[in-house]
Structures are given as C-alpha cells and as structure tokens.
Amino acid sequence: MVPFPADLTPPDCAFASDNAAGAHPKILEAVIAANSGHELAYGDDPHTRRCEALFAELFGAPVRTLLTFNGTGANVLALATALGPSQGVLCTGWSHIAVDETGAPERVLGVKLIDVPAADAKLTPGDVAAQAQHFGVMHHVQPGVVSVTQSTELGTVYTPEEIGEICEVAHGLGMLVHLDGARIANAVAAHGQGVESLRAMTIGAGVDVVSFGGTKNGFLGGEAVVICNPDLVRWAPYLRKQVTQLPSKMRFVAAQFNAALTDGLWLETADHANQMARYLYDSVRKLPGIGFDAPPAVNAVFPCLPDQIIDPLREWCFFWDWDRLRSQVRWMTAWDTTPVDVDRFVAGVRHFLA
Amino acid sequence: MVPFPADLTPPDCAFASDNAAGAHPKILEAVIAANSGHELAYGDDPHTRRCEALFAELFGAPVRTLLTFNGTGANVLALATALGPSQGVLCTGWSHIAVDETGAPERVLGVKLIDVPAADAKLTPGDVAAQAQHFGVMHHVQPGVVSVTQSTELGTVYTPEEIGEICEVAHGLGMLVHLDGARIANAVAAHGQGVESLRAMTIGAGVDVVSFGGTKNGFLGGEAVVICNPDLVRWAPYLRKQVTQLPSKMRFVAAQFNAALTDGLWLETADHANQMARYLYDSVRKLPGIGFDAPPAVNAVFPCLPDQIIDPLREWCFFWDWDRLRSQVRWMTAWDTTPVDVDRFVAGVRHFLA
Amino acid sequence: MVPFPADLTPPDCAFASDNAAGAHPKILEAVIAANSGHELAYGDDPHTRRCEALFAELFGAPVRTLLTFNGTGANVLALATALGPSQGVLCTGWSHIAVDETGAPERVLGVKLIDVPAADAKLTPGDVAAQAQHFGVMHHVQPGVVSVTQSTELGTVYTPEEIGEICEVAHGLGMLVHLDGARIANAVAAHGQGVESLRAMTIGAGVDVVSFGGTKNGFLGGEAVVICNPDLVRWAPYLRKQVTQLPSKMRFVAAQFNAALTDGLWLETADHANQMARYLYDSVRKLPGIGFDAPPAVNAVFPCLPDQIIDPLREWCFFWDWDRLRSQVRWMTAWDTTPVDVDRFVAGVRHFLA
Amino acid sequence: MVPFPADLTPPDCAFASDNAAGAHPKILEAVIAANSGHELAYGDDPHTRRCEALFAELFGAPVRTLLTFNGTGANVLALATALGPSQGVLCTGWSHIAVDETGAPERVLGVKLIDVPAADAKLTPGDVAAQAQHFGVMHHVQPGVVSVTQSTELGTVYTPEEIGEICEVAHGLGMLVHLDGARIANAVAAHGQGVESLRAMTIGAGVDVVSFGGTKNGFLGGEAVVICNPDLVRWAPYLRKQVTQLPSKMRFVAAQFNAALTDGLWLETADHANQMARYLYDSVRKLPGIGFDAPPAVNAVFPCLPDQIIDPLREWCFFWDWDRLRSQVRWMTAWDTTPVDVDRFVAGVRHFLA
C-alpha cells in the first residue's frame, strides 16, 4: 500500500452516508431538555402533543402524526394504515421498501410489492394507470397503494405536479398514495419554496400518508408517519404497536422533531447538505477521468471514476460503491459536512486521479 | 372535587411506571459523548463493537448481542431467532408477549402463542413437560420455544434454579428457552449476587436467548437481544432488519448500554428502584384499609385500597389500576425515585385513607 | 391379547369420526354427472352458478357463497373477509380455530385469537361484552370478530336466540360474527325446524359470515364460505386465492353441494347421524360402568368407560380418546352409520364391560 | 354479429385451458372405488399409504409425499418446507408463484420473491450465481430457494441438464431448489424418456422439493408435494395443515394419484395433450396471417392472429388472450382433446382468417 501523502488530510466528515452523521446540537439539546422528571410513556406527554401540533402546523392541515423509530418501521406502518385486504403496493424496482428492507413489508404485512422498472427511480402516472389491468382479476393482488420516494433512492426529485398527477390517477382508480420521505427535507430544500413546497408535494398533491424522515437529517434517530387522509387514522395507533414501532419514552423522539420543526431547522440542515453536494459536484465535475449522469438534485453525487482509484480513494476516506460495473460510486453529504470537508476530499480525489 | 390540602405536596416522580422516568445522567452523557463526528451506520462503529464486548464480558460467555429499539421489538426478534417452522411459543397468560404487544408476535412472526394460566406469572417445569402431548400431532403447532419473563409481569421473580429446571425440561424435549428480561436488572438486583446472579439465571440456567432491557432502567430507549445459543446467531442480523428493529445510528443505542454496563450502573439503578418499592411497601403496609398479597420482589407494589380513595389519590398523583375488581392498583418505582418522593406519596396515601 | 369372540362382528362403519365416512351416493353421482366435457375453471361454470343460487335460496337471502376445499381453509377465508387491521378474534378455548388448525389463522392471517374458557364450548353475550375493555387500548389487539362454532367442538348446540344475542352485543360494539359451521347441518337437524332453523341461526340471528360444512356430511370434500353481510363480499374472491383455497375445477365442489342442497339431502344425512348417536346413547346409557355428562345433541357421544376396557374395545373397533384423564372417549356417528352398526358396536361394548 | 356458418361445428372440447377439462375416466373410477366404507381421515388410510409408495417407486428414491388440494397450495407448502428464516425465493418474472397466486407466498409465508426477467421463462445458472451478491448484506433477504417451473408458464421446457446445473450452483451457494411441476407430466412427456426423464429432471438433477401436478392432467383435483431432500421432511406435515392444505378425506386425493401412477396413465394423458398441441400447430402454422414464435414444446400454442379475428373466433370457441398488444392468444390442449376437436377448431380458424 502506497502511503498517503502527509499533506493529504482526510475530511472530518466522510461522504459515506447522511446516517453516518450524528445529531445536530439543537436536536441533542432538545433531548437533554426533555430529560426532566417523569412523563407518561407511549406518547401521553407534552412533548408528543406539541410534536403533533407542530406537524399539523407544518402541513397546514389536521394531519395525524405517529412517531416511530426508523425508516423501515415508518414505511411498514404507513403502508399498514393504507392497505386493504388482498391489496398490493406499486413501487419502482429501486424503491427502498423493495430492495433495502430485507423484505420487511412482505414479512410484517404479508403484502406483495409490485415493483416496476424506472430508470430515474420515479413512478409515472402511466405506471399507475397500467395497474388497472389487474383490477378484478382474482389471481392477482389488487393494486391498492402507490408508494413514491421523495427524494428518490437515485437522488432524483419529483415535482409537486408530478406527485399530484400520480395521486390523481391513483385516487381515480381507488388507490391510495404513500410517500416515503426518508429524505423529504432534502427534496423540499431542492424545490426551493420552503414549507410551501412541502405542502405542495404532500397535502396539496393529495398524498394520503407520508413517512417523514428525521434520522438522516441530524437526529439521534426518529421518524414520523404523517397521515394526511383521515380515513387512515383509526387503526394506526394499534398498528404501530403491532409492527413493533411504538416508542416507550416517546418524549425523546418528539423532542427531536420539536427542535427540528422550530425555526425551520429541518430545512436548513437539509438545504446545507444539498449545497455541499452541489459544491462537491462543482469542484470535481470537470476533472479528467470523472463522469456524471447528472448534477445532484439533493445530497448525493454519483460519479463514475477510473476503476483503479476507487479502492485507494476509499481506503483514504470511506464511501460506498453504487454500481461497480460502471465504476460508479456514491458520495453523500450530511447536515454537518463543511466546505473544508469538501475541499479536503476534492484534494484527495485530485491526488488519486493524477 | 375537594381541593387537596395545601401542605400535601405530590412527589416529583410519580409512581406510574419505570418507563415514565427519563434517562440517567450518565447514560445521557454517554449519548452526548458519542455524538462526535461521523460513524458508519447499522452497527459498524466502535460504540457498538464495545457494546458487544461488554455484553460478552457481562455474561462471561461468547454471546452475540443485537441492539434494538424497544421491548416488543426485542421479544419479536428473539423469538424469530429461536422458532422453527410450524412451532409455537409456550408462555403464561400474563406474559407481555401475549397480552401487551397488540399481537405483534402473531402478526410479525405468524406464530401461535400457547398461553397457560399461572397465578404468579411463572411457568413451571410441569407446564413445559405437558407440552409433549402435542408433539407429532399434525393439527397442533409444535411447541418450540418456552418464553419466561424475569422479573414477571406480576413482579415475581424466578430463582436461577427454577429457570434452570425449565431449560432442562425444555431442552430435553428439543425446545428452546427465551427470557423476556425487560426488567432483568431488577430481577438480578433482587437475587442479590450481582453479575453472578445474572449469569446463573441466563447462561448458567441454559437460556438460549435473552431480551435484555434498557429502556425501563434509565435509558432514553434501547434494548438488547443477547443470544446465548450460538445456533441462533446466523440469521439474526437479517431478522432484525426484517422485523424493523435495526437502528440506523446504532452508536446512540450502544452508548447507552456502554454507560449502563460500566461500573455496574445497570444494577445500581435497578437495585435502587427495588429498594424504593420496598421502602414504599414498608411505609404503607400497616396502614388500615390497605392490603397486599405479598411484599414486592422488585420495583412494583400492588396494594388493594378502599375503592373510594383510588380516584382521588390518582388525581393527586398518577398511577395505574391493576385489577379494578379487587380495587388493586400498581405503584411502580424507578431509578430516580427518591425517599422524599416516597415520603410525600405516603403522606398523600395517609391523607386519603383517613 | 385375548382373541375376540367369533360371534362378535365389528360394525361395518366404526365410530371414529364423521370424516372417516365416504361420500353419499347421490353426492358421488353428482360429481360423476358433472364430469362431462369442458367447463371454465375457477367457478365460471354452470355448476358453481347453480350452487350460488341454491345457497341464496337456502338462506332466503342474497348471500354470496365462495366454495373452498376444507374446514380450516373456510375458516381462514371467512375470518379474512371479516377482520379489520389490528383486530383479533374472540373464541372459546375449545374452538377448532384455536386448537385444531396448527395455528393456521395466526400464520396465514397474522391474527391474534382471544380464547376464553367455556365449559360447554359456547360463548356467551357476556364474553363478548367483556371485550369492550380492550377497545382503545393500543397495547391490545382490538376485538373485531366473534367466532362461534355450531354445533360446538363438544357436541353442544346454540339456540338461534343465543346466537342472536351474541350478534346483538357484537354488532353493538362494532364487531362482526363468524359461525364455524363445519357441522352446521347437525345443529340444524338437532334444532328440528329444518331450513327455518338454519335461517334463524344465521341470517335471522345476524351472523355475518358462515363456514358451511360439507366434508363431514357425506362429501368427497368441500366447504362453503357463505357471506351474509354484503360489506364482506368485495375482497373475498382475491382473499380466497391468496389463502390457497381457490379450487381450479370448481364444478366438482359445486356439484357436491348442489346434490346436498337438493331435496334436503344435507339435512337428511345430518339428521340420520344425529339419530344414530342418540340410538347409541340410548343403547348403552344404562350399562353398568359407563357414564355420560349429557345426552348427545348432535352426532357424538362422550362416554366415560372403565379405563381397562378402552384399549381392548378400540382394538376391536377404532375410536378416539377424548379426555384420557377421565377415561372419556368419543364415539361419533356419520351419515352412513346404520342401526346394525350401532347394535354390533353395543354388543362389543357389553362384551368388554362384562 | 355475423352468424356462424351452419356447417361450422365448434369442437366438443375448447382450447381454453387444461384445467377446463374434467377427470379421466380411470381417475374417476378410482375415486368411486375408494368410496367404500370408513377410512381414517388425514391420510391414515391404505390409499394414501399406497400413494406414498407409488411416488417413491416413481421417483426411484425414498421421497416423502404430501398430498394437497391445489397448485397454489402445493407451491406454498413446498416453499414452506425449504425456506429458512429471512430467506427469499429466486424465480422468474413469469413464474406462477410471482404473478398468478394473488400474493399467496407473500401472505402465507411472509416471504419476498426475487423475480428476475427471463424471456423464455427459464432461470439460468447465472441468475442463481448472481444472487451471491446479496449474501451477508443485512438489508437484503437472503436468497434461500430457487424456484423453477417445469414446464414453464410460457410452455418452454428445461432439459434435465439445465435443471442439474441450476441445482449445482444453488447447492454450492447453500440454496435449495423447488420445482413447480403443475405441468411436470407434460414436460416429462416432451422429454421423451418416460420415467427416466422424470427422475433425471428431479432426483437426478438434485431438486429438493417438487410440486407434482395432478389437476391439470385429468384429475378432479389434487396435487402432491414430493420431498426429495430428507432434511425438508420433518416439519412438512404440520406446515401442510398450517397453510390450510391438509385434505380431510385424503383417500379421494390419493386414489386419483394411484390411478394416474398406474400403468403410466399420468404420462399417457400428458403426452396426448402435447401431441394434440403439435397437431394443432402443424395444422395452422402455414395459414396466412398466423404467426408463431416457436413450435409448442408441451400442450399450449401461442399464435399471433390478425387482431380483428380474435374476438369473433373466441365468440365461436372460447380461449384466452396472451399478449393482446401483439394480438397473441393461447390455445391449450388437454388429456381429452381429440383430433376431431382440433380439426373442427382449425376449420373455424380458417373460416375467420379467410
């Protein structure tokens, strides 16, 4: 192994994933502040009640919010609230629920996922409309829920109009729409109109239930299932416990969201991560030997690199492969990535490319 | 409503539940300390590795530990590692898995629970032996796992010998044993021999897999599935994700356990809670109109009260009913209950009894 | 082993079970007659259409009938049509779904059964009313369906009024009612008013969905799920396939029901079986050493015998134990049991008792 | 609607599906013959014991056979015997388990199907080998079972060597192999070496468990799960009941197989169906306006027709669409299709093509 040049300092924050980052100081402070005295468990506490109020305010609608532990759990719970008997879930072949959750939806819900190909990880209204062919065929699961991811697993973003069209087609067919928003903050930040963007791509578009991510956006850990369609509320509390996602000391999940939803912190952190990805992209896009399919819409860039530099570069500063066949990797920024981190990393990339 | 006397100050910490308490300062500090820079997600971090080592050291055996979010999740995962095809779980009719988890084992695992009556919430070797009648009967689930709770849902405690006998009978029949230790620390503290007690009632007794509780013992939240039987290790990591219990930023769960397992904090907090329950019991047991079935073995007392004082007393300082038909309630202590809390509460009890 | 006396001829039909009997000649003839040329599969055939019409006529109501293969399958499908998310099923601890189906409801439906003790295997309105305590408690499955068995696993029978009261309480609480009628024909025959009894104990009583048995009543094999509550119809065809109960060549199941439902054959066969049980009971009840809790209501008698004669008698003519601790066995009659079978069997009983 | 020419007599047996055909006379006779007196239920009868012996003889190996009701049930049971915890099933996107069973595997088994594209509905050893990438990744179900269909849903056939290579790769990776043989008789007939072909493509190739079809091959109804790998036997009887596939009066399923497996009837009927498909293909392949991708390997032909004749032709003699976008339909022959049926049908095709 060739030693790394002494003057090549790796960044403090690597580019492995946004869930490699820790918690934002304000979020940690909120947890500390919530750790005072006794509060009833399972959500019967003022922090959780405040959290529910903040989500209703954020969405500008009487949504019902259920806090959960992690993204897989939030997705499983959200789908559980929306699925009817013998119904399946339409999603893309890239979707996290289909490929990165170890079959949790199948196991916990007994549900079939109908995954369709999508080069950019985005469903189209046509994909939804095409499901109508299965209605009434007793040998097929009945398409019941459309699940879109925003931002997607490929770092692409739906416009609110695109989501609205999917919802319109879905609702016209009697289907409901779930939005997996593990990185919804990054998508909202990318759209640029702040809370209005959030409302436009959820309530405004007609989404029925949202998995609203916190963990990847500077939390210790915590996600929210935001139910926009009041028909889905009734059984949700029981389902949450049944799918093992009821936090006992819920105040500590609530406190994190309460901090994030105060003064727009949730958007600020996501926007920062997005900007760092753009800065990273701009810093390397013209380097010889590096290629991109597209500029980053959110907080990940997907460069193709000369194959022989991937492992040495990773050895120096860790990141994950994306598509090794194309020598494509993923560099992901987080709420705490700094321009200095980017500069140092770019220096390393230049070094190994040279 | 009669106003409460001005000199009757309710305790700072009520007696609702140990999960109404917050996090112990040392545990919170450990979380704060772990919040430094980037660490890979899903357990590939030094905190989690240390946690695994600490558990192996604690159990004095090469156990494999998987961190999870909550007790229901830990139980579901533990059972998932131990159950074979078409097998069921023997437990008491009081068991948390049978009555307080909204059917999570049935839903997530598709498993049948075989719940048998037990006045003291403890299974006997005879209960296990009696399951042999179902072996080979194709119309019955095949008894595969015995689940005991330590300390039990009624606040009783198994001796290590009792657990050992259950394991012996179970293993002799080809069954495995799960120990739901949501309050195992309280049971160990009650037994009085520290780590030796823990080892005796788990590894020594022959338990195959343990749900080791943290949440109720001064954590923000976090439980561990400790696999003692190496045959159960192989699929456990996949099962954890599949049942939605894989923490993303696992270091923050690990850090809590690392603090708890350092210098015996986990036992100290549990022992304190137990002592406070005993102090409360001793302070009220001779009061006229109050009755007990037994002194507390761990951190809950179950008094029978004059029915008409229950609601006023609760109005003043909250606690839960236990068996309203007997006018029996539950008062539970926690790691942070103080003698002053007990004294104030006892003053209230005396006031309402008068 | 003492040889059996040469003049002690065992009966042609033993008393093991009604599912040890074959098919009634008229039912077999119907299958033979249906085996003519091609008919579309999965129920799109005239036999199945006729079957659906015959059931609507029988129930005197626009019921929707789905044919299935076996009793476990019919029960699982019936429950699937009636259960909402996070709901459980109230039943007795004797119920077939709870103790004789290898956990099929739990595995296939992920549902929790709430089984309550019942000395006579009959639920009471009070049992149903008591479930209200669980409503709204998020740690409990929500009681959603009441399942009664008619006639019960102990050979007892509900009156239509008793079922009506259960339905009234259940519906008042927002619950639905399933009737496991694997032996409903025997119960109707016992009640004595023919089709009116059937209607009274199902449609009239308010039952939502019925498992209507054929197999034990002279079929090759086949059961029907009769949906009385139109709200349960919509997803039933998809659920039937999903739970593996969609017969491909459905005409052959339909033909059996069509024969059974013609000229009251289904009642005639069941009534005959009931009468043979009564005749057997009357023939042995006064023999010394034999005891009964009650006369048979349907087609099974449950004698307690001198323990030492059970095995020799069984060796001579097979039957099953019921409660060996009480030296209680079960003798069951079928559509084809003859008085001569009974007389021969009684001769054997007398011989071994002597 | 133009009236059909008076001299155009439609065939007695249409070409909709092999499951539109009834039962072969010998199979029906066997059922009739089995309907004599009482036999214990659930397989403890001489017909079932004989059936198990006949399968062992047929496979030339000590296989364990479990009779079931239908194809979906057989597949679900077969997969249940082979799957380990957190494992998934590799299959093609055409596979019956993935697209024609209303998500039964997902619902009943909680399993994820990993379906890969295959133009000819056949998996390759490379498809299996590629699954190795998922081993050890805790976010993915662990590929545990490979399911191949023989003959496939597209009417193609694996050679024994092809299946053997798949088994070799699968076993080398620790995976097991399931063969969905709903139409295995047609595949064996196509291969041409009789029982030797069957053994070569199952036991010889290394298949672990087979769904052995009867229904489509001249039965009233009935399938068999043939377990070749003795490790899969232990829990199979309990799993059969649990997935609702335990026939009560099993003798009537067994009797059908016993007739089919006597004097090679099962192969004779399948071979006849195959030949009729070939005769149909040969009779129409050169007609102007009709096109084929390939000659039939088994008992289905998939012609592309002038779009405007499809509906009139179907109106005259029913068949199903296959790929309406290509104006492709499916004509399927059965054990009872006669040359006269084919000739009449071809006359109709000629008429409508003219």
PDB file of C-alpha atoms in Angstrom, chain A residues 31-32 34-39 220 249 251-252, chain B residues 18-32 214-222 256 265 269 334-336:
ATOM      1  CA  VAL A  31     -33.360  15.692  24.086  1.00  0.00           C
ATOM      2  CA  ILE A  32     -31.374  16.858  27.068  1.00  0.00           C
ATOM      3  CA  ALA A  34     -36.755  16.809  27.654  1.00  0.00           C
ATOM      4  CA  ASN A  35     -34.953  14.631  30.189  1.00  0.00           C
ATOM      5  CA  SER A  36     -36.551  16.225  33.174  1.00  0.00           C
ATOM      6  CA  GLY A  37     -38.703  14.347  35.631  1.00  0.00           C
ATOM      7  CA  HIS A  38     -41.397  11.834  34.850  1.00  0.00           C
ATOM      8  CA  GLU A  39     -43.689  11.875  31.836  1.00  0.00           C
ATOM      9  CA  LEU A 220     -30.184  10.701  17.072  1.00  0.00           C
ATOM     10  CA  LYS A 249     -40.299   7.040  26.171  1.00  0.00           C
ATOM     11  CA  ARG A 251     -40.864  12.272  24.515  1.00  0.00           C
ATOM     12  CA  PHE A 252     -37.308  11.744  23.340  1.00  0.00           C
TER      13      PHE A 252
ATOM     14  CA  ASP B  18     -40.481   2.944  35.362  1.00  0.00           C
ATOM     15  CA  ASN B  19     -40.848   3.964  31.728  1.00  0.00           C
ATOM     16  CA  ALA B  20     -42.177   7.322  32.854  1.00  0.00           C
ATOM     17  CA  ALA B  21     -38.736   8.107  34.187  1.00  0.00           C
ATOM     18  CA  GLY B  22     -36.199   9.793  31.972  1.00  0.00           C
ATOM     19  CA  ALA B  23     -32.604   8.838  31.316  1.00  0.00           C
ATOM     20  CA  HIS B  24     -29.944   8.534  33.988  1.00  0.00           C
ATOM     21  CA  PRO B  25     -27.407  11.393  33.730  1.00  0.00           C
ATOM     22  CA  LYS B  26     -24.530   9.035  32.966  1.00  0.00           C
ATOM     23  CA  ILE B  27     -26.481   7.442  30.182  1.00  0.00           C
ATOM     24  CA  LEU B  28     -27.402  10.764  28.682  1.00  0.00           C
ATOM     25  CA  GLU B  29     -23.783  11.869  28.958  1.00  0.00           C
ATOM     26  CA  ALA B  30     -22.718   8.805  27.055  1.00  0.00           C
ATOM     27  CA  VAL B  31     -25.077   9.687  24.242  1.00  0.00           C
ATOM     28  CA  ILE B  32     -23.734  13.211  24.188  1.00  0.00           C
ATOM     29  CA  GLY B 214     -32.529  -0.924  28.970  1.00  0.00           C
ATOM     30  CA  THR B 215     -35.433   1.454  28.483  1.00  0.00           C
ATOM     31  CA  LYS B 216     -37.120   0.932  31.846  1.00  0.00           C
ATOM     32  CA  ASN B 217     -33.771   1.112  33.598  1.00  0.00           C
ATOM     33  CA  GLY B 218     -32.793   4.692  32.933  1.00  0.00           C
ATOM     34  CA  PHE B 219     -32.284   4.795  29.183  1.00  0.00           C
ATOM     35  CA  LEU B 220     -33.593   7.201  26.590  1.00  0.00           C
ATOM     36  CA  GLY B 221     -34.586   3.961  24.877  1.00  0.00           C
ATOM     37  CA  GLY B 222     -32.894   0.777  23.784  1.00  0.00           C
ATOM     38  CA  GLN B 256     -26.418   3.914  26.496  1.00  0.00           C
ATOM     39  CA  LEU B 265     -24.600   1.198  36.798  1.00  0.00           C
ATOM     40  CA  THR B 269     -30.201   1.791  39.185  1.00  0.00           C
ATOM     41  CA  ALA B 334     -37.884   3.862  39.051  1.00  0.00           C
ATOM     42  CA  TRP B 335     -34.172   4.538  39.077  1.00  0.00           C
ATOM     43  CA  ASP B 336     -34.856   8.147  40.043  1.00  0.00           C
TER      44      ASP B 336
END
